[in-house]
Short mmCIF file of C-alpha atoms and ligand atoms in Angstrom, two decimals:
data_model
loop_
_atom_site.label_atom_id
_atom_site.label_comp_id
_atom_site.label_asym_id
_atom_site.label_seq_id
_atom_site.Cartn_x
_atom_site.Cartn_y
_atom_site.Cartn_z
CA UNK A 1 -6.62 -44.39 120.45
CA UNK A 2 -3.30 -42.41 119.28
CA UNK A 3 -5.52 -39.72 119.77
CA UNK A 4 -6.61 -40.68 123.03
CA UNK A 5 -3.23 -40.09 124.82
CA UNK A 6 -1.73 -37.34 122.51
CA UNK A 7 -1.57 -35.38 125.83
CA UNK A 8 -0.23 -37.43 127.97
CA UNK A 9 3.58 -36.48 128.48
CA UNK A 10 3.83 -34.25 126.09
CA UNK A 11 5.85 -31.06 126.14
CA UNK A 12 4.49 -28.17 124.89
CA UNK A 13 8.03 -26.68 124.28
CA UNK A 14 9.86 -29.42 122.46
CA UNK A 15 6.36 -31.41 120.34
CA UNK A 16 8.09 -34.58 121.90
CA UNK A 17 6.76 -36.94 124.86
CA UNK A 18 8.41 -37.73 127.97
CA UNK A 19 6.77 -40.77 129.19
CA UNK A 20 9.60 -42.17 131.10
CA UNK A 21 9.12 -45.38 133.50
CA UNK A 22 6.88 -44.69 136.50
CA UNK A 23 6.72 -40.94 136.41
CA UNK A 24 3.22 -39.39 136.19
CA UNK A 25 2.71 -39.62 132.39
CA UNK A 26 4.00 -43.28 132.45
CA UNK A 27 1.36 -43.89 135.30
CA UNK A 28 -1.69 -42.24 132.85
CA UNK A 29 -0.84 -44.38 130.04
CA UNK A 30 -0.89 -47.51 132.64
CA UNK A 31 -4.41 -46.60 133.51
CA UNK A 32 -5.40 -45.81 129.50
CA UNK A 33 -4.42 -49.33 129.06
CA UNK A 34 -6.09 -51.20 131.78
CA UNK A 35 -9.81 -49.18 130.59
CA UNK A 36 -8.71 -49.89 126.93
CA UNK A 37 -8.49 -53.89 127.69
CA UNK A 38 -11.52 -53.69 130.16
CA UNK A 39 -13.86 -52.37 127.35
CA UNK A 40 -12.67 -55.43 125.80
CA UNK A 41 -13.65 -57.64 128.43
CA UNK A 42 -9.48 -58.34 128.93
CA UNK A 43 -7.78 -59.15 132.30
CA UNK A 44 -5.17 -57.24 132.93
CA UNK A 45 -2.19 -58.60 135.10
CA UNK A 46 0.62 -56.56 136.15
CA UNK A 47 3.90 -58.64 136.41
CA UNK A 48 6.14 -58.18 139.28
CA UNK A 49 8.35 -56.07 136.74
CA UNK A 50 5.63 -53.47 135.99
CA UNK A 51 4.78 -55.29 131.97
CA UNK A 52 0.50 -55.19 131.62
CA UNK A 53 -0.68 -58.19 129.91
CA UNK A 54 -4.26 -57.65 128.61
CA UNK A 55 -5.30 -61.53 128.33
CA UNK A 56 -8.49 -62.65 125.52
CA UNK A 57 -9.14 -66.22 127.08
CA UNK A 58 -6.45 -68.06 129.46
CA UNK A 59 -3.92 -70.73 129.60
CA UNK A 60 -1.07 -71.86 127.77
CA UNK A 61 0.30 -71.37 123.71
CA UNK A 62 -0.82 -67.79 123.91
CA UNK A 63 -0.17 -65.36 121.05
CA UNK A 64 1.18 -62.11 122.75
CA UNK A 65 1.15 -58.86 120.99
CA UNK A 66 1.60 -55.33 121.82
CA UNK A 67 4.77 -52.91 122.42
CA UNK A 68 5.84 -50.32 124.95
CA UNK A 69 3.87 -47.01 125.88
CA UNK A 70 7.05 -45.33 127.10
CA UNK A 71 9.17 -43.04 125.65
CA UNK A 72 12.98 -41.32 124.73
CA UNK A 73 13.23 -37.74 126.06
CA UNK A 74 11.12 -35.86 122.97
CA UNK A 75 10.35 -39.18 121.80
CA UNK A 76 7.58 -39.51 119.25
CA UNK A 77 4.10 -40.23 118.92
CA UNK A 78 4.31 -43.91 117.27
CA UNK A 79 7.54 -45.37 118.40
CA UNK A 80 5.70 -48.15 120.94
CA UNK A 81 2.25 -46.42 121.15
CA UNK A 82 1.63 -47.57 117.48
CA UNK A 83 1.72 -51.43 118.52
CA UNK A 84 -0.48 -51.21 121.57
CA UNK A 85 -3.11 -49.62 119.92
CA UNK A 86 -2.65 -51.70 116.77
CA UNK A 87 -2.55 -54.84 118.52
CA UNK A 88 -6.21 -53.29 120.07
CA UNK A 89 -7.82 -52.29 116.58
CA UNK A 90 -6.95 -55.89 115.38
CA UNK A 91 -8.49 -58.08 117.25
CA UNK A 92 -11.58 -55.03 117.63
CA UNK A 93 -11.24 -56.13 113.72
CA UNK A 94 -11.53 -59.62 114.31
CA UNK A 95 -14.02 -59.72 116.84
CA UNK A 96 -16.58 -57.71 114.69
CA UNK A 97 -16.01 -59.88 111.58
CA UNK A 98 -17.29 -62.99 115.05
CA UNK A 99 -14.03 -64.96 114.51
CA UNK A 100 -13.40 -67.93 116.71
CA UNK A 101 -10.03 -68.08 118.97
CA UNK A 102 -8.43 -71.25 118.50
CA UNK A 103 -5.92 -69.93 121.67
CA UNK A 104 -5.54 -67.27 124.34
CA UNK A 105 -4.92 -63.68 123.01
CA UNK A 106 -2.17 -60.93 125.03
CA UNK A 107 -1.60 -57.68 124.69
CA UNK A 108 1.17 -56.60 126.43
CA UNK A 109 2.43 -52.93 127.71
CA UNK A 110 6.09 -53.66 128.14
CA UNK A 111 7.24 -51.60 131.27
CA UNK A 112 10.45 -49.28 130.73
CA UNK A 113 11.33 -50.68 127.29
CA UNK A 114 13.79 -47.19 126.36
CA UNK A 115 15.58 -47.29 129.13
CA UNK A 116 15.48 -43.38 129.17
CA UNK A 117 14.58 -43.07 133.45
CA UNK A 118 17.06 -46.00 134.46
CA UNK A 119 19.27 -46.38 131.75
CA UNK A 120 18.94 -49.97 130.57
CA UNK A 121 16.62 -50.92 127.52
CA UNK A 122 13.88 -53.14 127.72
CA UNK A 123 13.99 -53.25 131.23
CA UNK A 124 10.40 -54.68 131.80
CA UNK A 125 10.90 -57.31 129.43
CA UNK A 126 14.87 -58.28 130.56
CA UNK A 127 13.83 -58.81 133.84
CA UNK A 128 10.60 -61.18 132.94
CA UNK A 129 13.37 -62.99 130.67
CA UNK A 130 15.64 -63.09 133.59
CA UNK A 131 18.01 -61.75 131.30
CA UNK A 132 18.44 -58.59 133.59
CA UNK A 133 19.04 -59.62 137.49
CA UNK A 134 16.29 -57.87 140.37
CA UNK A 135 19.46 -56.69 141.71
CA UNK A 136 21.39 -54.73 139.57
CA UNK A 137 17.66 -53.61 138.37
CA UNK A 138 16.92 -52.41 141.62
CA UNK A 139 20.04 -50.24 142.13
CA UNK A 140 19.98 -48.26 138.88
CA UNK A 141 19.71 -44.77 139.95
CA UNK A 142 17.42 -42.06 137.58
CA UNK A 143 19.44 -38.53 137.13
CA UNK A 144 18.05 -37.22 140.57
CA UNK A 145 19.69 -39.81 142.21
CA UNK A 146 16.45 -41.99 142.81
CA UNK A 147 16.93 -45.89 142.37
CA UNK A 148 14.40 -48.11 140.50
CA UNK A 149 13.52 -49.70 143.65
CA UNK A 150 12.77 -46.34 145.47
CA UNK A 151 10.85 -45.46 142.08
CA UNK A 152 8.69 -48.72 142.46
CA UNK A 153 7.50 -48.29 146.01
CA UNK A 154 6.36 -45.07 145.22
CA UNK A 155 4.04 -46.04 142.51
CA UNK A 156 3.37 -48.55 145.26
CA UNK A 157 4.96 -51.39 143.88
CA UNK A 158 6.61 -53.75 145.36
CA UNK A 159 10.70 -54.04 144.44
CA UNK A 160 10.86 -57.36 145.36
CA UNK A 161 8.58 -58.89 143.26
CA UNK A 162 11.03 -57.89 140.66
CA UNK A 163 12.25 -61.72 138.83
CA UNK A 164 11.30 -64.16 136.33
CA UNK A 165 7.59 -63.98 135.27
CA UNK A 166 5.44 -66.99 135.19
CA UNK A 167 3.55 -65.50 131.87
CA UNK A 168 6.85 -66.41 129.59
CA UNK A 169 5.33 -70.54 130.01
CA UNK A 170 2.13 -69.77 128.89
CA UNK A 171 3.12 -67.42 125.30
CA UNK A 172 3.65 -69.93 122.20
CA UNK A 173 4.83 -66.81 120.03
CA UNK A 174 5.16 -62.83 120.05
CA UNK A 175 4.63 -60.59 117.28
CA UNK A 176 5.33 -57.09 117.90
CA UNK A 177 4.17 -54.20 115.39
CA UNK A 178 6.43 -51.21 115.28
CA UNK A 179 7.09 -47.63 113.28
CA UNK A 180 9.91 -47.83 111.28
CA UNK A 181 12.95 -46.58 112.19
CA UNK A 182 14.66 -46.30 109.56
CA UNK A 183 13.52 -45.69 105.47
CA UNK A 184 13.84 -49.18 103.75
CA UNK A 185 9.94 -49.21 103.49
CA UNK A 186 10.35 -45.52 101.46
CA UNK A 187 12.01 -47.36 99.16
CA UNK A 188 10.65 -50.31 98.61
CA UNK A 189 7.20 -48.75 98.57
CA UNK A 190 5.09 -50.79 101.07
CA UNK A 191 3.61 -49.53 104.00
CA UNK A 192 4.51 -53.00 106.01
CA UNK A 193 7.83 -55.05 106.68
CA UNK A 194 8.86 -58.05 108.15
CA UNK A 195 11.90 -57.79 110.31
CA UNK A 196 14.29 -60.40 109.75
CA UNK A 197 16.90 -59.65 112.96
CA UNK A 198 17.99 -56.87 115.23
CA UNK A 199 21.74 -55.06 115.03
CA UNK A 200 23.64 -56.12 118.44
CA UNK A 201 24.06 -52.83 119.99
CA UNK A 202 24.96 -51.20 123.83
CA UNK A 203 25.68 -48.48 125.71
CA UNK A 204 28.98 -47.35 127.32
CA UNK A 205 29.71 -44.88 129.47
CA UNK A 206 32.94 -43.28 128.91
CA UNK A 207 34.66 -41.02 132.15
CA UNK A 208 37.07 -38.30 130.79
CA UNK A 209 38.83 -37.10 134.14
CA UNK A 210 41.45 -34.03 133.97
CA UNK A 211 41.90 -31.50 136.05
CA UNK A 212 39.45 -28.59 137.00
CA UNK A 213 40.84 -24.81 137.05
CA UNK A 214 40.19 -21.53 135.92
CA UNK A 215 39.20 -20.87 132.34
CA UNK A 216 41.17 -17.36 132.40
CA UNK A 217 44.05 -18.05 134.33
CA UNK A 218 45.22 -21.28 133.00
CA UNK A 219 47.70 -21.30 129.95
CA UNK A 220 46.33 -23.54 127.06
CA UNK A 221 49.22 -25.55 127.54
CA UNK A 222 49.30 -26.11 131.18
CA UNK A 223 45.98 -27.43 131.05
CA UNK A 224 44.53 -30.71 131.47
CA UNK A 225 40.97 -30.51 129.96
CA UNK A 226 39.17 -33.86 129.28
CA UNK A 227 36.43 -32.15 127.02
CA UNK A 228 39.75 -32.32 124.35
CA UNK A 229 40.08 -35.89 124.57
CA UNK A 230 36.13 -36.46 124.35
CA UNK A 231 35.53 -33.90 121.47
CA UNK A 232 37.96 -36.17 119.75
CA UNK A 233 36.72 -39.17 120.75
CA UNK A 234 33.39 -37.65 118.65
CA UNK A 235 35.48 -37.35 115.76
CA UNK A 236 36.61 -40.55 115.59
CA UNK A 237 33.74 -42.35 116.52
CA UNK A 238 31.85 -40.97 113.71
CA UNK A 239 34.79 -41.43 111.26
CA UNK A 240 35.10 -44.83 112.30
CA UNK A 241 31.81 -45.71 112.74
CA UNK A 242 30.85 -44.53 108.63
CA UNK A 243 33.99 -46.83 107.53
CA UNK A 244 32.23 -49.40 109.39
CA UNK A 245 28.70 -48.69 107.78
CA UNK A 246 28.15 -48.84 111.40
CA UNK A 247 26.29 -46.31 113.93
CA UNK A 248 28.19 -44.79 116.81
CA UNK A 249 26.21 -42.00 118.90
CA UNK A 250 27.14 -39.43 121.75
CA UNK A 251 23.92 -38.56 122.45
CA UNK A 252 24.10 -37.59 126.00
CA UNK A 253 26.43 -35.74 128.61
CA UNK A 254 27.58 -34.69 132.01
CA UNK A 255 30.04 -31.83 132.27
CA UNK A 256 31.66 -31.35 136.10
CA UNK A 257 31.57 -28.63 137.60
CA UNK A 258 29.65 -27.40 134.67
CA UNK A 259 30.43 -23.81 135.16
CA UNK A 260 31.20 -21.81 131.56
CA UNK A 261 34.70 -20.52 132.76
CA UNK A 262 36.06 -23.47 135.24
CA UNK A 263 38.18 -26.09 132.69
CA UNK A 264 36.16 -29.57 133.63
CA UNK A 265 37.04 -32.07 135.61
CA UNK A 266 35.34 -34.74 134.80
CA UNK A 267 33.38 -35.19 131.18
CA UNK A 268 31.24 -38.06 131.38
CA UNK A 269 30.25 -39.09 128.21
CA UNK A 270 27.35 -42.34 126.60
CA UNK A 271 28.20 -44.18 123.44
CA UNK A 272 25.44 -45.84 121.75
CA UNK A 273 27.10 -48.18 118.89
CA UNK A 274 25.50 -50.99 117.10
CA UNK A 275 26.88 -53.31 113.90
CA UNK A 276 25.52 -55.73 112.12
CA UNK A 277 27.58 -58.57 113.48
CA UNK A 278 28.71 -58.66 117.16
CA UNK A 279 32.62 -59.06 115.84
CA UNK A 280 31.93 -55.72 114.02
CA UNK A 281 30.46 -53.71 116.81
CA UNK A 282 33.42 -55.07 119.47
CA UNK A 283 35.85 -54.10 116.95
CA UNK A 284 34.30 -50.45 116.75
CA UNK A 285 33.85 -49.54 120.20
CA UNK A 286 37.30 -50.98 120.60
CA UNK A 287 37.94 -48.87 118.06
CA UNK A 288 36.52 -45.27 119.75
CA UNK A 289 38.03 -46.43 123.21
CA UNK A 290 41.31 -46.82 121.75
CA UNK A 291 41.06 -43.13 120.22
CA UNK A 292 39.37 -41.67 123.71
CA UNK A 293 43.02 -42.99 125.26
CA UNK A 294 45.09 -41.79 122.67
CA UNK A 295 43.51 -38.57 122.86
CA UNK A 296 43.66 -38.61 126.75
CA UNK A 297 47.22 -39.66 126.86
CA UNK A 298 47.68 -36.65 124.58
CA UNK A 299 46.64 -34.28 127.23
CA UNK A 300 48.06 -35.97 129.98
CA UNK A 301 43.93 -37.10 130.96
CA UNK A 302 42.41 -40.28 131.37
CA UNK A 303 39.57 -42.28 130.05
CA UNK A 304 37.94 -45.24 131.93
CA UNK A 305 34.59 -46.56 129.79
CA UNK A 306 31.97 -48.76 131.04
CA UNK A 307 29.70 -51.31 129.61
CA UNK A 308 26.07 -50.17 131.13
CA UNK A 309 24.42 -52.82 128.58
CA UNK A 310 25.17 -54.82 125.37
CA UNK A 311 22.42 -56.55 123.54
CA UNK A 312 23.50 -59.27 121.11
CA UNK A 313 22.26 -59.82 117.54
CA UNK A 314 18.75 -61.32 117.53
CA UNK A 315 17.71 -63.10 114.37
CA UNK A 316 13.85 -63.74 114.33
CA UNK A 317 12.22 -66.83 113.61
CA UNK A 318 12.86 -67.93 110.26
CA UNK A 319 9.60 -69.99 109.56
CA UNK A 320 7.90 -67.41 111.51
CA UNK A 321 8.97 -64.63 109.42
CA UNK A 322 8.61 -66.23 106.13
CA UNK A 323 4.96 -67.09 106.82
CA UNK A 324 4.34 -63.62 107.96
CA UNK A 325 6.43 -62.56 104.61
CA UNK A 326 4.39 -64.34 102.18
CA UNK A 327 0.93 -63.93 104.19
CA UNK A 328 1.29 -60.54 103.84
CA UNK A 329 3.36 -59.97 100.51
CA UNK A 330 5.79 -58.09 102.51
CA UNK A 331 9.32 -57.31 102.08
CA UNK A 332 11.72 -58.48 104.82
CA UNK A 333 14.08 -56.12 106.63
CA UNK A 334 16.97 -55.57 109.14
CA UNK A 335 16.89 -53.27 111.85
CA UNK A 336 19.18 -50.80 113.84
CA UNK A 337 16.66 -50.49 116.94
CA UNK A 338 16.13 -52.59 119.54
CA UNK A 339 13.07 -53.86 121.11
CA UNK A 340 11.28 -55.89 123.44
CA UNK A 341 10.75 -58.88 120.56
CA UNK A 342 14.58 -58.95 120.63
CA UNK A 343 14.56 -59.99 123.93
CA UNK A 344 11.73 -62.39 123.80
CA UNK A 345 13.19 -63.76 120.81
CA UNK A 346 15.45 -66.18 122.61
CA UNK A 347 12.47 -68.29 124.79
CA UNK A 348 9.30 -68.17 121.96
CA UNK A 349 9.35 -68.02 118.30
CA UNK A 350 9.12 -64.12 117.76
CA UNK A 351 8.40 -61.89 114.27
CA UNK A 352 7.46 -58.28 113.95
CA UNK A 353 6.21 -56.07 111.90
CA UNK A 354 7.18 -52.48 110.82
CA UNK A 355 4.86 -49.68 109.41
CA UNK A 356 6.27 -47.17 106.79
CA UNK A 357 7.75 -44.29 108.10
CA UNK A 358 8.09 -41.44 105.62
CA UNK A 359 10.88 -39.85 107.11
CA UNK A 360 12.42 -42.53 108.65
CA UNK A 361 13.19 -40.29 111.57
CA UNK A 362 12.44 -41.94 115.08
CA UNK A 363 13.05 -41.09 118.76
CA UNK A 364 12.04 -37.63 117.45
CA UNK A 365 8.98 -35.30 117.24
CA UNK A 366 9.43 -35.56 113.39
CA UNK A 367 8.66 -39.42 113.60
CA UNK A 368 5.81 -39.97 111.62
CA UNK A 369 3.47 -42.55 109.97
CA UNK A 370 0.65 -41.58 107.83
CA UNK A 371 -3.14 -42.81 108.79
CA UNK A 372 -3.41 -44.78 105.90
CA UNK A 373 0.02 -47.12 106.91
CA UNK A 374 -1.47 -47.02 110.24
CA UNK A 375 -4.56 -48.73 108.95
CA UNK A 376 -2.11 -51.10 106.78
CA UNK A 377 -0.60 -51.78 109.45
CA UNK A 378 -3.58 -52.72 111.57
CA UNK A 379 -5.17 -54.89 108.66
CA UNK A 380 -1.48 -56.55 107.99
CA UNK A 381 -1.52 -57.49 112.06
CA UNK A 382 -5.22 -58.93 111.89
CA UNK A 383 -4.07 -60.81 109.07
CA UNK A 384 -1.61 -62.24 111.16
CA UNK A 385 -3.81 -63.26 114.11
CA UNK A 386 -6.30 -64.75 112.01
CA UNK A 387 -3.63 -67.05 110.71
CA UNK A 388 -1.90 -67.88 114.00
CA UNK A 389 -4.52 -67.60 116.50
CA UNK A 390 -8.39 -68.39 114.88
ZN1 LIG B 401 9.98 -48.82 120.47
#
């Protein structure tokens, strides 16, 4: 199946996919799903938020599995894809060995779950939560200026049907099989995990404003340059962040005007930061804002940051995970990422599973798992329906 859709959104340039929310690749992978779950003899219902549920049987206590199909700019072949089609090959496992469903079977294709188009994480799943309003959904603009509600009524869709979604009464429990992202499974030496919580983590957006002018004519010292202020702001948030044993990343910018000799005006600037506790990841990116305005001050610029979206810590279900632990003689394991089982995790007991990653590289053409964890990983999730869900 990984096979299957190795083409779809890939760039030849990079090795990495761009399957961002409701652009053409994102639209191929919809229509991969909806054949995969119809050779199955699964219904497939589209939410109002764009999440496919692939239902084995109807009505209520389900057991919902499945990931997302989308992906980071140069994202990676596993990171989402590898649940889907696990969540598939299992119960293909199951249903060849003629097991009996003791309740109704999902997989689920979580709509927008980076965030990468529209800017918020696990957007499909926040809104189904209600965790993330129709509203402010709606209004999130892409980076040609395109808002999610314009996006969704041209993949004819209709943006008001954004909301709640009736499918959250009917799911008893979620378990969601992942890559790693991260190395803890190197080291122990198994090729599955059991997650025990999720870092709290967000996004800011940080607006350096100075004052544009011309790169020849203006004195170093008459200048007011914001790219100062956010090159330190860099600085510190990776010093601080490493005291911290935290993670604090500029991974993405916009430079106005953006010509090579005109000083900016305007650097704006995204923090992704995440802690293991929530009082440790408010005292870092208090931290790196309080630097950003020293540093602004400095040069007589000025800083203004944002919260676009903070996630809190999500500890999974503790029975959950320990029967999933000692079913599978699996270690148990933190994680940095976020995901669409974090969200769920509030309203229905919710575990996942990771699968080695050798590397431990993610949101990357270098992520990686070999066939054989893939297989692991497939047998370990089997494992777990047969136990929950025949
Ligand atoms: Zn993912």
């Amino acid at each position: 199946m990984l096979d299957a859709i190795a083409g779809i959104g890939l760039d030849r340039g990079t090795g990495g996919y761009r399957r961002y929310a409701w652009t053409d690749a994102d639209m191929e992978l919809r229509e991969w799903f909806v054949a995969e779950a119809g050779a199955r003899g699964m219904d497939v219902v589209e939410d109002g938020n764009g999440n496919q549920l692939a239902w084995w049987g109807s009505g209520g206590d389900a057991l919902l599995l499945g990931s997302h199909l989308d992906s980071v700019p140069d994202g990676g072949a596993f990171d989402g894809p590898l649940g889907v089609t696990s969540s598939f090959a299992a119960l293909d496992r199951l249903r060849a060995g003629g097991v009996t469903r003791t309740r109704p079977i999902v997989v689920a294709n979580f709509a927008d779950e980076e965030g990468a188009r529209f800017g918020i994480a696990c957007a499909g799943s926040q809104l189904a939560t209600g965790a993330l309003t129709p509203d402010r959904a709606l209004a999130l603009k892409d980076r040609d200026g395109l808002t999610m509600a314009e996006a969704l009524s041209a993949r004819g869709r209709d943006p008001q049907a954004l909301g709640r979604s009736d499918w959250l009464d009917d799911v008893g429990a979620f378990v969601e099989l992942h890559v790693e992202q991260g190395r803890h499974l190197v080291h122990t030496g198994d090729a599955v995990g059991v997650a025990t919580a999720i870092w709290p983590h967000g996004r800011w957006r940080l607006d350096f404003r100075g004052a544009a002018d011309h790169a020849g004519a203006t004195r170093m010292e008459d200048r007011h340059d914001p790219m100062s202020a956010y090159a330190a702001t860099v600085l510190a948030a990776r010093r601080l962040a490493t005291d911290a044993d935290a993670r604090a990343t500029f991974g993405r910018l916009e430079v106005a005007p953006g010509g090579t000799n005109a000083i900016p005006s305007r650097v704006r600037a995204w923090l992704d930061a995440r802690a293991e506790t929530e009082d440790e990841l408010e005292r870092l990116v208090d931290g790196i804002v309080d630097a950003a305005r020293e540093a602004a001050t400095a040069d007589a610029t000025e800083v203004e940051p944002v919260a676009e979206s903070v996630s809190p810590a999500v500890t999974f279900d503790v029975p959950l995970r320990d029967r999933l632990a000692t079913l599978l003689d699996a270690p148990v394991l933190p994680t940095g990422a976020g995901h669409d089982a974090g969200v769920l995790s509030p309203h229905l007991p919710t575990a996942m599973l990771f699968v080695r990653n050798p590397t431990g590289v993610s949101h990357s053409p270098a992520e990686h798992a070999d066939a054989a964890d893939c297989e692991a990983g497939v047998d370990a999730l089997a494992r777990v329906v047969e136990t929950l869900a025949t």
